[in-house]
Tab-separated table of C-alpha atoms and ligand atoms in Angstrom:
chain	number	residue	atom	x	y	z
W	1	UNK	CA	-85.190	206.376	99.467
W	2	UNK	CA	-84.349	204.216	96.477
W	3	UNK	CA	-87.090	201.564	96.625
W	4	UNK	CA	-86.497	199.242	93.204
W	5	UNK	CA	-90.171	197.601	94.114
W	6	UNK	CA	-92.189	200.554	94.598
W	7	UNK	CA	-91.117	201.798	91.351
W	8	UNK	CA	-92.115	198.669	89.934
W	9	UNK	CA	-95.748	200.026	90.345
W	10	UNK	CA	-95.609	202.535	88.397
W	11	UNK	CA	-94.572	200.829	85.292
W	12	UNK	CA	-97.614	198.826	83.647
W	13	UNK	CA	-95.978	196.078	81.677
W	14	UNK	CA	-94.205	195.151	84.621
W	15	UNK	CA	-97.245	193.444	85.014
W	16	UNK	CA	-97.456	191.129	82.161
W	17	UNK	CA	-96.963	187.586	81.725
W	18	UNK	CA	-94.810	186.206	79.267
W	19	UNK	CA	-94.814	182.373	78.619
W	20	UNK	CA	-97.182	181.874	81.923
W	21	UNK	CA	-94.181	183.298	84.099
W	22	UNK	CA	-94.011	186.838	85.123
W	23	UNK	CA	-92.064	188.973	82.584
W	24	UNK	CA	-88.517	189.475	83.769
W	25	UNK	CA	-87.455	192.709	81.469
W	26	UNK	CA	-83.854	192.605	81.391
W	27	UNK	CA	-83.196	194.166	77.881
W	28	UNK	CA	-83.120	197.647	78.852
W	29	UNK	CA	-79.951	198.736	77.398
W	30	UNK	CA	-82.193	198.294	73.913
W	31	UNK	CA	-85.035	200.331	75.122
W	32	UNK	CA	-86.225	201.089	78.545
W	33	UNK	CA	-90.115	200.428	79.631
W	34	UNK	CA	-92.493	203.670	80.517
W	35	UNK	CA	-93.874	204.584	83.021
W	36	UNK	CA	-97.413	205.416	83.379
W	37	UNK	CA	-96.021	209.339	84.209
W	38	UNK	CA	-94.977	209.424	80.815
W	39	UNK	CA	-97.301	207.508	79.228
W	40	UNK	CA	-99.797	209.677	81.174
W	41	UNK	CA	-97.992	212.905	79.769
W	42	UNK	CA	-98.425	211.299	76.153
W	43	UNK	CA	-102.166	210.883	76.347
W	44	UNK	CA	-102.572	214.627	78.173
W	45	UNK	CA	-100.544	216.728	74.974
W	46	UNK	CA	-102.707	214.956	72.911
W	47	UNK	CA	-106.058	215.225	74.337
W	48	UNK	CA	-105.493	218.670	75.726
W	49	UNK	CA	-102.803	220.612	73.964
W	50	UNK	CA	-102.427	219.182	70.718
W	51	UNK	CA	-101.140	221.601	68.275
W	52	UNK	CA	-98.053	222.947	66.022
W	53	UNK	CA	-95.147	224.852	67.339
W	54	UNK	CA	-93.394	227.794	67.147
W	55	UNK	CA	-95.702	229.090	64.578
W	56	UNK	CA	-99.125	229.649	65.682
W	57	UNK	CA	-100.574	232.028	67.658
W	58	UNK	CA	-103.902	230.267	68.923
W	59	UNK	CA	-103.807	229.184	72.821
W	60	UNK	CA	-102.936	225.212	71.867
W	61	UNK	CA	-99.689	226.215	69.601
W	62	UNK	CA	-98.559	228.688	72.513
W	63	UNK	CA	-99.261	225.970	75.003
W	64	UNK	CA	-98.139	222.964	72.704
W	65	UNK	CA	-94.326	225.400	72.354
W	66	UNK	CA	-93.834	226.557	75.753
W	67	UNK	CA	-93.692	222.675	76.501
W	68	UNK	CA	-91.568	221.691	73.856
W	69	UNK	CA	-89.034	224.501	75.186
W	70	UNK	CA	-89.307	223.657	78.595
W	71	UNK	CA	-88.362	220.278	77.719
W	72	UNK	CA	-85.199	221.555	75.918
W	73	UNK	CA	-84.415	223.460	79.533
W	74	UNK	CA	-84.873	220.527	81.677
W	75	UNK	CA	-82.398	218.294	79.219
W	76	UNK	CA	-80.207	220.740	79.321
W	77	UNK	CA	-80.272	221.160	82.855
W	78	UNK	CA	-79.813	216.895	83.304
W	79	UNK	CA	-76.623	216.756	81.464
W	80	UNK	CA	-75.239	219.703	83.637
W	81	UNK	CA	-75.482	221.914	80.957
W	82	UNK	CA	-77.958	224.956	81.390
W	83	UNK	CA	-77.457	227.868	80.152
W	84	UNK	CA	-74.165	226.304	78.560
W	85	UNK	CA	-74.295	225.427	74.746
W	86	UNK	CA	-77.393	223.748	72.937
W	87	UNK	CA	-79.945	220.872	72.638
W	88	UNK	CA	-80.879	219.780	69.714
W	89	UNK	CA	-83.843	217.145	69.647
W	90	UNK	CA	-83.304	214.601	66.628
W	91	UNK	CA	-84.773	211.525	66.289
W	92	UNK	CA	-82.702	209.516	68.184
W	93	UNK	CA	-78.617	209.245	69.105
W	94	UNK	CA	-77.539	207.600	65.633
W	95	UNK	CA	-79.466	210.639	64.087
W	96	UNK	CA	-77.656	213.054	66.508
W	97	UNK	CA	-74.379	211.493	65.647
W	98	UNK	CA	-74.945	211.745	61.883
W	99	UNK	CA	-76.095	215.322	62.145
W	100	UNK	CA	-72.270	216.204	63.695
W	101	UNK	CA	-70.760	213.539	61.250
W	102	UNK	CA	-72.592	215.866	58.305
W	103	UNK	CA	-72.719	219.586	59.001
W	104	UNK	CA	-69.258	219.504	61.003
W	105	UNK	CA	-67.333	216.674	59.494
W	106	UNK	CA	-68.024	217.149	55.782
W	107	UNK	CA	-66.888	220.823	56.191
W	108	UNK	CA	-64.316	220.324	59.075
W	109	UNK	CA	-62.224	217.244	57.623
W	110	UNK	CA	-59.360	216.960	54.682
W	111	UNK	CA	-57.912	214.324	53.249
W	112	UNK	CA	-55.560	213.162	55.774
W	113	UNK	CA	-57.119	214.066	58.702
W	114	UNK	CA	-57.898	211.369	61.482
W	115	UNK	CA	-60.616	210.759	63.139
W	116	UNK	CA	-60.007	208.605	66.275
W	117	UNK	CA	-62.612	206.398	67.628
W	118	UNK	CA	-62.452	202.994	69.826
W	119	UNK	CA	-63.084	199.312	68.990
W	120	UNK	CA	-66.074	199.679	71.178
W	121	UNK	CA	-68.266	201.665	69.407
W	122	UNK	CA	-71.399	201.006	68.528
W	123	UNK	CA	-72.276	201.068	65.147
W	124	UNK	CA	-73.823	204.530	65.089
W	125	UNK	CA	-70.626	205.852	66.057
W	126	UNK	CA	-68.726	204.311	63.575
W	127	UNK	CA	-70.886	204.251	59.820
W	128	UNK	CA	-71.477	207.880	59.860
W	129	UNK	CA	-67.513	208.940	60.135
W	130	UNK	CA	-66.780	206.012	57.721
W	131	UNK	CA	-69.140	207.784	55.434
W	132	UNK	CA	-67.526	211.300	56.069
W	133	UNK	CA	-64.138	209.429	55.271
W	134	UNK	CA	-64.868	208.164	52.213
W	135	UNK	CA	-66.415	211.842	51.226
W	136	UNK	CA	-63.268	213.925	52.726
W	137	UNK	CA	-60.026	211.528	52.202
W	138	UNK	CA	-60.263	211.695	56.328
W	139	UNK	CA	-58.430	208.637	57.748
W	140	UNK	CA	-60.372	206.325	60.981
W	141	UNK	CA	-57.860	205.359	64.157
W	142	UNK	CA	-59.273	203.256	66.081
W	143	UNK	CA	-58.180	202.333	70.374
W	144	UNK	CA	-58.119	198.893	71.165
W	145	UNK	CA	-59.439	197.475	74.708
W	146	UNK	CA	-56.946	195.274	76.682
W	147	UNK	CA	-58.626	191.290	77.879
W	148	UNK	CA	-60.878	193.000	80.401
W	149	UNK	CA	-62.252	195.331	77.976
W	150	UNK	CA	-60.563	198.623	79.224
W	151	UNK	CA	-59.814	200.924	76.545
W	152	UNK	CA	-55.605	200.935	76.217
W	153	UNK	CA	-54.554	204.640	77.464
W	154	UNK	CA	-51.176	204.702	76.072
W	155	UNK	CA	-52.313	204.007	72.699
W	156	UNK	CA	-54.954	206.452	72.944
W	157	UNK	CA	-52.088	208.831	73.666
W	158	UNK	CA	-50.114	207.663	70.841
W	159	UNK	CA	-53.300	208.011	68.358
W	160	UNK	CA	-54.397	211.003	69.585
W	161	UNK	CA	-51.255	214.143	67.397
W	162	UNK	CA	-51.535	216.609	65.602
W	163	UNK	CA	-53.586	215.365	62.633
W	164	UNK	CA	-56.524	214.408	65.066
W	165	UNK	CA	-59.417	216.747	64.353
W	166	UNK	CA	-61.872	214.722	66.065
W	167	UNK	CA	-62.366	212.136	68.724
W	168	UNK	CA	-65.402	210.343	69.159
W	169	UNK	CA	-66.225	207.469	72.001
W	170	UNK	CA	-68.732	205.602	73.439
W	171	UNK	CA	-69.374	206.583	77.150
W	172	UNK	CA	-70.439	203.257	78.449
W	173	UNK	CA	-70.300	200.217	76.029
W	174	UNK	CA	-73.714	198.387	75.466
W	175	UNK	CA	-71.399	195.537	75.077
W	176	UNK	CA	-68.737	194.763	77.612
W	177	UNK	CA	-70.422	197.830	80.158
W	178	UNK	CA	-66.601	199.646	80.251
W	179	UNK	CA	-67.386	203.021	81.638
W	180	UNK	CA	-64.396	205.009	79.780
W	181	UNK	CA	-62.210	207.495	81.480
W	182	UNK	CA	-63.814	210.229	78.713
W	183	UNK	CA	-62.405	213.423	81.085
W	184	UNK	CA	-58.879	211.953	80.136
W	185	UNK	CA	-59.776	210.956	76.352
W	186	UNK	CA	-60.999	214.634	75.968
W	187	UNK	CA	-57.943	216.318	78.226
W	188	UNK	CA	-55.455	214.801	75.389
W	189	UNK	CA	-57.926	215.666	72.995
W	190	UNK	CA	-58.005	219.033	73.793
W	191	UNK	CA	-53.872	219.761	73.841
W	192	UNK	CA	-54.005	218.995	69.598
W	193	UNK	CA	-57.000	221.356	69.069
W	194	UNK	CA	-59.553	218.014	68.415
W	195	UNK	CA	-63.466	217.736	68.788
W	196	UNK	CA	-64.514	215.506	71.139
W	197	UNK	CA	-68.451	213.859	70.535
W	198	UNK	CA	-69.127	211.452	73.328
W	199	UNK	CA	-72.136	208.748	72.731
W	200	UNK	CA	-74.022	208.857	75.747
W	201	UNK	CA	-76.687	206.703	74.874
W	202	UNK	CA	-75.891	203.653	77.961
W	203	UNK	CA	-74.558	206.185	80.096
W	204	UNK	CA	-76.882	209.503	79.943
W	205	UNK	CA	-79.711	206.937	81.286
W	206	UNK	CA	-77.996	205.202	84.104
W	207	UNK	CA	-75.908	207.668	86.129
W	208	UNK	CA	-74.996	211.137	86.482
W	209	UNK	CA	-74.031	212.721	83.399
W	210	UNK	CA	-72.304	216.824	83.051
W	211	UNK	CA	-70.933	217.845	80.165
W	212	UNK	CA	-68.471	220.307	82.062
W	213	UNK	CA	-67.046	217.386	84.071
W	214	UNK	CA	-66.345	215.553	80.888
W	215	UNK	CA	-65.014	218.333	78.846
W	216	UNK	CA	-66.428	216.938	75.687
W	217	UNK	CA	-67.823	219.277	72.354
W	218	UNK	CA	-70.961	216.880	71.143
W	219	UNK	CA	-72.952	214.322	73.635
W	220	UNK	CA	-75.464	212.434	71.853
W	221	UNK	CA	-78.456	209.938	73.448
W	222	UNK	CA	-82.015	208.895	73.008
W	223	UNK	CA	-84.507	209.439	75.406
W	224	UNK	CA	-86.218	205.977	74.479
W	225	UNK	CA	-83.301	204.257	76.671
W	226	UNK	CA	-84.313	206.712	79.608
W	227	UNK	CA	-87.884	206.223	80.042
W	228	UNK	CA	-89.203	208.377	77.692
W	229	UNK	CA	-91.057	207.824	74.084
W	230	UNK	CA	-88.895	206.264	70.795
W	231	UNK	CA	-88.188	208.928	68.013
W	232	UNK	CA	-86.398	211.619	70.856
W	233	UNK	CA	-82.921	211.938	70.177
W	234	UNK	CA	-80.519	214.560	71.762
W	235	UNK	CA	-77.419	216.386	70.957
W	236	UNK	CA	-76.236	218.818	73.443
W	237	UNK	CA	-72.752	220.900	71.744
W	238	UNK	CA	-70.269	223.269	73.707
W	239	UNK	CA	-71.337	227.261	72.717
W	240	UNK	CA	-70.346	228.247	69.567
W	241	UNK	CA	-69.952	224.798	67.453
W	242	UNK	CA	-73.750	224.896	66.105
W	243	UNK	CA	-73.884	228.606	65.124
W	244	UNK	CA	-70.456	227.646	62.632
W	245	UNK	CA	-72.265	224.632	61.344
W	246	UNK	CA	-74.249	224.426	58.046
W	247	UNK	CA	-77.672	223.280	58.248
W	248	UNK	CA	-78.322	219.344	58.345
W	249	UNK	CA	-81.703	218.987	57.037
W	250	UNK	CA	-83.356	222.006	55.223
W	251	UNK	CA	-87.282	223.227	55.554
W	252	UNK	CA	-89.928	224.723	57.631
W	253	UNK	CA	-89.196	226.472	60.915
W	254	UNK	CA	-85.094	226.364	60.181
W	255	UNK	CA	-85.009	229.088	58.349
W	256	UNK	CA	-85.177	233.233	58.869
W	257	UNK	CA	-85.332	234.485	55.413
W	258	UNK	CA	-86.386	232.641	51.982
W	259	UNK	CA	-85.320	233.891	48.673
W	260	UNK	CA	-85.526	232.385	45.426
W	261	UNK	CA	-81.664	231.489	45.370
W	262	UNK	CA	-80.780	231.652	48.603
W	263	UNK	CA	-81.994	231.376	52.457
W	264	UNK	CA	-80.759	232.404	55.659
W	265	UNK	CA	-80.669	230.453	58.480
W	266	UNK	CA	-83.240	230.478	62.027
W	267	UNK	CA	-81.032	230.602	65.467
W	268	UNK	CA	-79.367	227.670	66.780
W	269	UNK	CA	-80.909	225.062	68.082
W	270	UNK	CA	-83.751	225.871	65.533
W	271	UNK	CA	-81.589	225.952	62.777
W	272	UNK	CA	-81.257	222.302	63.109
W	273	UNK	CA	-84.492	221.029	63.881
W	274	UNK	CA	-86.140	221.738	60.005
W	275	UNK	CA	-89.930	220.720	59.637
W	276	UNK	CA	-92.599	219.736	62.403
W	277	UNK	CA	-90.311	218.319	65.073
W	278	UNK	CA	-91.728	215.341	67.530
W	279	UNK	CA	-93.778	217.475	69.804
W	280	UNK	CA	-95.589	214.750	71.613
W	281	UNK	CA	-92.387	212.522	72.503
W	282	UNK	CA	-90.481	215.028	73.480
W	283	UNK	CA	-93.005	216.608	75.903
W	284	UNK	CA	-93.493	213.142	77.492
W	285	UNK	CA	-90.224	212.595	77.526
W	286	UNK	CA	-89.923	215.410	79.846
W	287	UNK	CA	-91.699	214.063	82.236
W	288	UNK	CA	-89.248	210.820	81.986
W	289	UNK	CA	-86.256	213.106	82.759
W	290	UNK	CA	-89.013	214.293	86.065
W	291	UNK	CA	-89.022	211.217	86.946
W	292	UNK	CA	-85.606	210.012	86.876
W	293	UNK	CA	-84.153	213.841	88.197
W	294	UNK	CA	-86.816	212.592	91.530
W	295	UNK	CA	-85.112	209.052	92.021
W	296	UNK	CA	-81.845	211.401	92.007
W	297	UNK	CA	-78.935	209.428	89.344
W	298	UNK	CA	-76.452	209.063	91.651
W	299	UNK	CA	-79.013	205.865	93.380
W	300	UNK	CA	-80.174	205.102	89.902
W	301	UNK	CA	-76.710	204.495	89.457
W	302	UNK	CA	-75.787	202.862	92.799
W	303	UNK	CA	-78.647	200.256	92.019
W	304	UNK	CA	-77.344	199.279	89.288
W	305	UNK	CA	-74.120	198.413	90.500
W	306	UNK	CA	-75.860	196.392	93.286
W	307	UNK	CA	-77.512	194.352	90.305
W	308	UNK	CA	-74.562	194.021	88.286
W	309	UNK	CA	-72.389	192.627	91.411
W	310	UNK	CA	-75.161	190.147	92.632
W	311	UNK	CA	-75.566	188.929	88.750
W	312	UNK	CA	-71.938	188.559	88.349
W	313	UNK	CA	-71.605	186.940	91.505
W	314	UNK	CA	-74.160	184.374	90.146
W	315	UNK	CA	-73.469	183.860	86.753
W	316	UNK	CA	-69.545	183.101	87.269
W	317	UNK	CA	-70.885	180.190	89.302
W	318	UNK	CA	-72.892	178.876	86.165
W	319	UNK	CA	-70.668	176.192	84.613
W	320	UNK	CA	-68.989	177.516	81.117
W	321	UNK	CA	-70.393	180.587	81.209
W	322	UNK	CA	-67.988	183.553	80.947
W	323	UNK	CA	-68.642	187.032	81.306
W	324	UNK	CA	-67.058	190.059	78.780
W	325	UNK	CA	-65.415	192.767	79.945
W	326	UNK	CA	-64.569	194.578	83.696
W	327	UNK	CA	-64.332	192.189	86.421
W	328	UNK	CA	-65.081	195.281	89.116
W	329	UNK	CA	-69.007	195.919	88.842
W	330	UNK	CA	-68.233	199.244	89.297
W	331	UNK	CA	-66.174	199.845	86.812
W	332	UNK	CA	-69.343	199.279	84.215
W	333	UNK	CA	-72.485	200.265	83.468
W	334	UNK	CA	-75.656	197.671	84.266
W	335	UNK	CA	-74.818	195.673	80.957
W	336	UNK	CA	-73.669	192.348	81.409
W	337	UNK	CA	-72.807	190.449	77.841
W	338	UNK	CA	-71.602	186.190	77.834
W	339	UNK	CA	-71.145	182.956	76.566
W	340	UNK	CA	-72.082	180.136	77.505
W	341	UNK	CA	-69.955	177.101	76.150
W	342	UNK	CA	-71.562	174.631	73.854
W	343	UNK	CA	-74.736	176.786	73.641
W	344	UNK	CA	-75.923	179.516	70.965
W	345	UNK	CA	-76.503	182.801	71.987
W	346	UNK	CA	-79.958	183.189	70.105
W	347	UNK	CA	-80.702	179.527	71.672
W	348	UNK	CA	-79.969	181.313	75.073
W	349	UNK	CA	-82.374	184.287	74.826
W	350	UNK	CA	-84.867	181.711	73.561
W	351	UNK	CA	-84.664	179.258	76.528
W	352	UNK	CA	-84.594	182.374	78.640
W	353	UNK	CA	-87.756	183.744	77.018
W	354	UNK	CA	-89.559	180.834	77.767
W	355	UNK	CA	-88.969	181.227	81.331
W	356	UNK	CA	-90.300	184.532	81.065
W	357	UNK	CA	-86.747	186.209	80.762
W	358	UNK	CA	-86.265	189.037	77.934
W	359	UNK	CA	-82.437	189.155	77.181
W	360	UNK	CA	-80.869	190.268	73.663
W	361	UNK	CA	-78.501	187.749	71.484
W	362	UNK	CA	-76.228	189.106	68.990
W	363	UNK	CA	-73.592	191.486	67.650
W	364	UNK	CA	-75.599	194.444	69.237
W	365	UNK	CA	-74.723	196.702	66.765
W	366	UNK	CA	-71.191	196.478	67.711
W	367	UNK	CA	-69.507	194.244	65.517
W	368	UNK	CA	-66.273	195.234	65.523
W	369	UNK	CA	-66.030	194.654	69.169
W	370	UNK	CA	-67.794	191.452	69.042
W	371	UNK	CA	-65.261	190.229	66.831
W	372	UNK	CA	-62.057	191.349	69.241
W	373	UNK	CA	-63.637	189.388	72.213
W	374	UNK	CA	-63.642	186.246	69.202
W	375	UNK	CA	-67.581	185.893	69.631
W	376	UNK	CA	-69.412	185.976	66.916
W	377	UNK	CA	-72.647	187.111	69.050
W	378	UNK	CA	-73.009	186.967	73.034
W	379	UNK	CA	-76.086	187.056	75.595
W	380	UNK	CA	-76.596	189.833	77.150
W	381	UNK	CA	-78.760	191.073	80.185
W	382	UNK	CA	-79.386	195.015	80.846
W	383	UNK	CA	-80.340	196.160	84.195
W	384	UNK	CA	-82.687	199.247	85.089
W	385	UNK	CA	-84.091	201.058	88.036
W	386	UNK	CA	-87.051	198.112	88.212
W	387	UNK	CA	-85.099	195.449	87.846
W	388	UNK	CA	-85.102	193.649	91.605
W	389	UNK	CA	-82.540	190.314	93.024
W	390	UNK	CA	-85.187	187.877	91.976
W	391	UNK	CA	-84.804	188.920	88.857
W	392	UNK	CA	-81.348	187.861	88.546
W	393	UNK	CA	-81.631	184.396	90.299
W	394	UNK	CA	-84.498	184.215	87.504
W	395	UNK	CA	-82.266	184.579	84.907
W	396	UNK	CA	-79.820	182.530	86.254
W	397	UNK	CA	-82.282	179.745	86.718
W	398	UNK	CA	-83.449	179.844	82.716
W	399	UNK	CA	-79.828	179.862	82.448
W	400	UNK	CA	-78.921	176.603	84.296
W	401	UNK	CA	-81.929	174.928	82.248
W	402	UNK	CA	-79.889	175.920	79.289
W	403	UNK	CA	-76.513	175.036	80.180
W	404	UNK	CA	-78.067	171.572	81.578
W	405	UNK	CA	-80.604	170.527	78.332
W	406	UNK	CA	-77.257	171.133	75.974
W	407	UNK	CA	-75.242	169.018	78.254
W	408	UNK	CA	-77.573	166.102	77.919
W	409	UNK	CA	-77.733	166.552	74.058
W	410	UNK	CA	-81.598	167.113	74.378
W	411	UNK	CA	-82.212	170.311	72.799
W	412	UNK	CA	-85.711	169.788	72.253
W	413	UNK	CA	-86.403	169.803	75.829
W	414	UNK	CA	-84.985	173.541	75.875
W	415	UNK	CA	-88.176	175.684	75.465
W	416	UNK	CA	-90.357	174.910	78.135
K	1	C6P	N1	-78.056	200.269	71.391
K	1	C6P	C1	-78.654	198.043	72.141
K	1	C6P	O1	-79.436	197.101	72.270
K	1	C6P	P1	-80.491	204.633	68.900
K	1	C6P	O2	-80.835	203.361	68.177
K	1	C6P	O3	-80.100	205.720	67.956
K	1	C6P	O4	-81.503	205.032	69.885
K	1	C6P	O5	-79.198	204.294	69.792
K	1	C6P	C2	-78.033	203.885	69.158
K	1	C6P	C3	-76.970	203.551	70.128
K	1	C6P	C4	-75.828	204.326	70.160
K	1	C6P	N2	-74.841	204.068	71.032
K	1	C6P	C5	-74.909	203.070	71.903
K	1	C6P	C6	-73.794	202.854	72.873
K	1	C6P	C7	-76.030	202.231	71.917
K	1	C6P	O6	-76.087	201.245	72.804
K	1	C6P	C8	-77.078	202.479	70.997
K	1	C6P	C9	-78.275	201.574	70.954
K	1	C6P	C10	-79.139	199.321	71.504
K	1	C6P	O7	-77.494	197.989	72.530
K	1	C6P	C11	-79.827	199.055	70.205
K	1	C6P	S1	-78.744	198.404	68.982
């Protein structure tokens, strides 16, 4: 049984204070908190297995790799994808999106080529291919969204012909929370021969997530926005794509043979993981995918959409408030982005911080699509598999203190 208050308990900060009011996380779509399972598994590698992999023959290194690798099997086996392509641990998903931008776009694109992405991407899904473009005369198409923040299908038809060699999309915008209909995106993908990369970093985390199902090439996400440790990223790529790639990084452990002109190259998924990789974060990070593979994602998911619903419900009833993108909770992820008329996003995450309430203010790295809704920033609570219903009316409360010290003029009275 999903129980949203006895998982509470396992997460430490959750018992903080913040302002002299209870901390009321709601920023998770930036990073999620840890629980003590993972911060547990942190402490054990280093105190007990500390050591350098795939390279040492002591007890430690052979301990220290076998799990690092196991780690690799159980992401693989989260995403649906065992025994089915590779995972490659980066740093995080804007590293694993720049690796594919580099070692298959800079050797895959020619002038004229297009690369279609959406207006909701985040900006690690957009920088890298304008960087490609500018190196390979490759040409960006972008999908729009319609009011309600749905990307526009017939245009994506349109966009996607014959000169598409790659499409690339966010999964679940950390903006508006669309969940896009990526099985589709990839279907018309695949009839013109393109690549499909999906960002999965605010959708791997919150529900169930198979690369099979979606029929995408590339899926990219961190595991800091699933429980585990900053500084994990993943790609996971269909068989085949990695062993045609170049190398992204060159050094230690990447390699099979050195000479002093040339080198050959270590087996894929090594091949792309050069130099000491992040053994510690990764192995506690496995123990974040145990945890949330236990809760089962199809009620991490079903939670959320409780969340969302109730906090929708709420907030439409605040007075010049307006909420971005689906109206249907379940049509998006547990991200919930507004304005609030008269009042300044940062001034709204500052109120609600002094009630205790962690929200995020700004473009969230997604400019472009913060300038098609004609905000220049918004609000925005994230949901997670702690959050609970008081939380909401919490927020909602710091929120009504807002909306009511503007409307009086008497801004100094925000911050409690
Ligand atoms: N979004 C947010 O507050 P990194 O930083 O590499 O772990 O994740 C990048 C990233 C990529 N795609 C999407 C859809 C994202 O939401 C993010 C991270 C955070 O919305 C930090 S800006």
């Amino acid at each position: 049984m999903f129980d949203a208050r006895a998982i509470r308990r396992d997460f430490p900060i959750l018992e903080r204070r913040v302002n002299g009011r209870p901390l009321v996380y709601l920023d998770n779509a930036a990073t999620t908190q840890k629980p003590r399972a993972v911060i547990d598994a942190l402490v054990r590698y280093y105190t007990t297995m500390n050591a350098n992999i795939h390279r040492g023959i002591h007890t430690l290194a052979i301990e220290a790799t076998e799990a690092y690798e196991a780690v690799r099997e159980k992401t693989a086996r989260f995403i649906g994808a065992e025994g089915y392509g590779a995972v490659v641990f980066t740093r995080n998903a804007t590293e694993s999106i720049n690796l594919v931008a580099r070692a298959w776009g800079e050797a895959n694109l020619r002038p004229g080529d297009e690369i279609v992405l959406t207006v909701m991407e985040h900006h690690s899904n957009i920088v890298p291919w304008q960087l490609v473009a500018r190196k390979t005369g490759a040409v960006l198409r972008y999908i729009d969204i319609d009011e309600e923040g749905h990307l526009l299908l017939e245009q994506a038809r349109e966009l996607i012909g014959p000169r598409t060699r790659l499409v690339t999309l966010v999964h679940a915008s950390n903006v508006v929370g669309t969940i896009n209909p990526v099985a589709e995106i990839a279907e018309m993908a695949r009839r013109v021969g393109a690549v499909v990369l999906v960002d999965g970093a605010q959708s791997v985390p919150h529900m169930p997530v198979d690369v099979r199902a979606l029929g995408c090439d590339f899926l990219a996400f961190s595991a800091h926005k699933m429980l585990g440790p900053t500084g994990v990223g993943v790609l996971w790529a269909a068989p085949g794509l990695l062993e045609a790639m170049e190398p992204f990084l060159g050094g230690g452990e990447m390699i099979a043979i050195v000479r002093p002109e040339e080198s050959t190259w270590a087996d894929v998924p090594h091949k792309f993981e050069a130099g000491t990789p992040n053994i510690a974060d990764v192995i506690a990070f496995g123990a974040a995918l145990d945890y949330l593979a236990a809760l089962g994602m199809e009620h991490v998911r079903a939670h959320e959409v409780e969340l969302t619903a109730l906090a929708m419900e709420r907030l439409r009833r605040l007075p010049g408030l307006t909420i971005f993108g689906p109206r249907e909770p379940d049509a998006r992820g547990g991200v919930l982005s507004f304005a609030i008329d008269g009042v300044h996003p940062h001034d709204v995450a500052t109120i609600a911080d002094s009630f205790g309430v962690a929200i995020r203010a700004g473009h969230h790295c997604a400019q472009i699509l913060t300038r098609r809704l004609g905000q220049s920033a918004t609000s925005r609570a994230s949901f997670y598999i702690y959050n609970v219903p008081e939380e909401v009316e919490a927020l909602a409360e710091a929120l009504e203190h807002a909306i009511e010290v503007f409307r009086r003029g008497d801004s100094r009275a925000a911050v409690r």
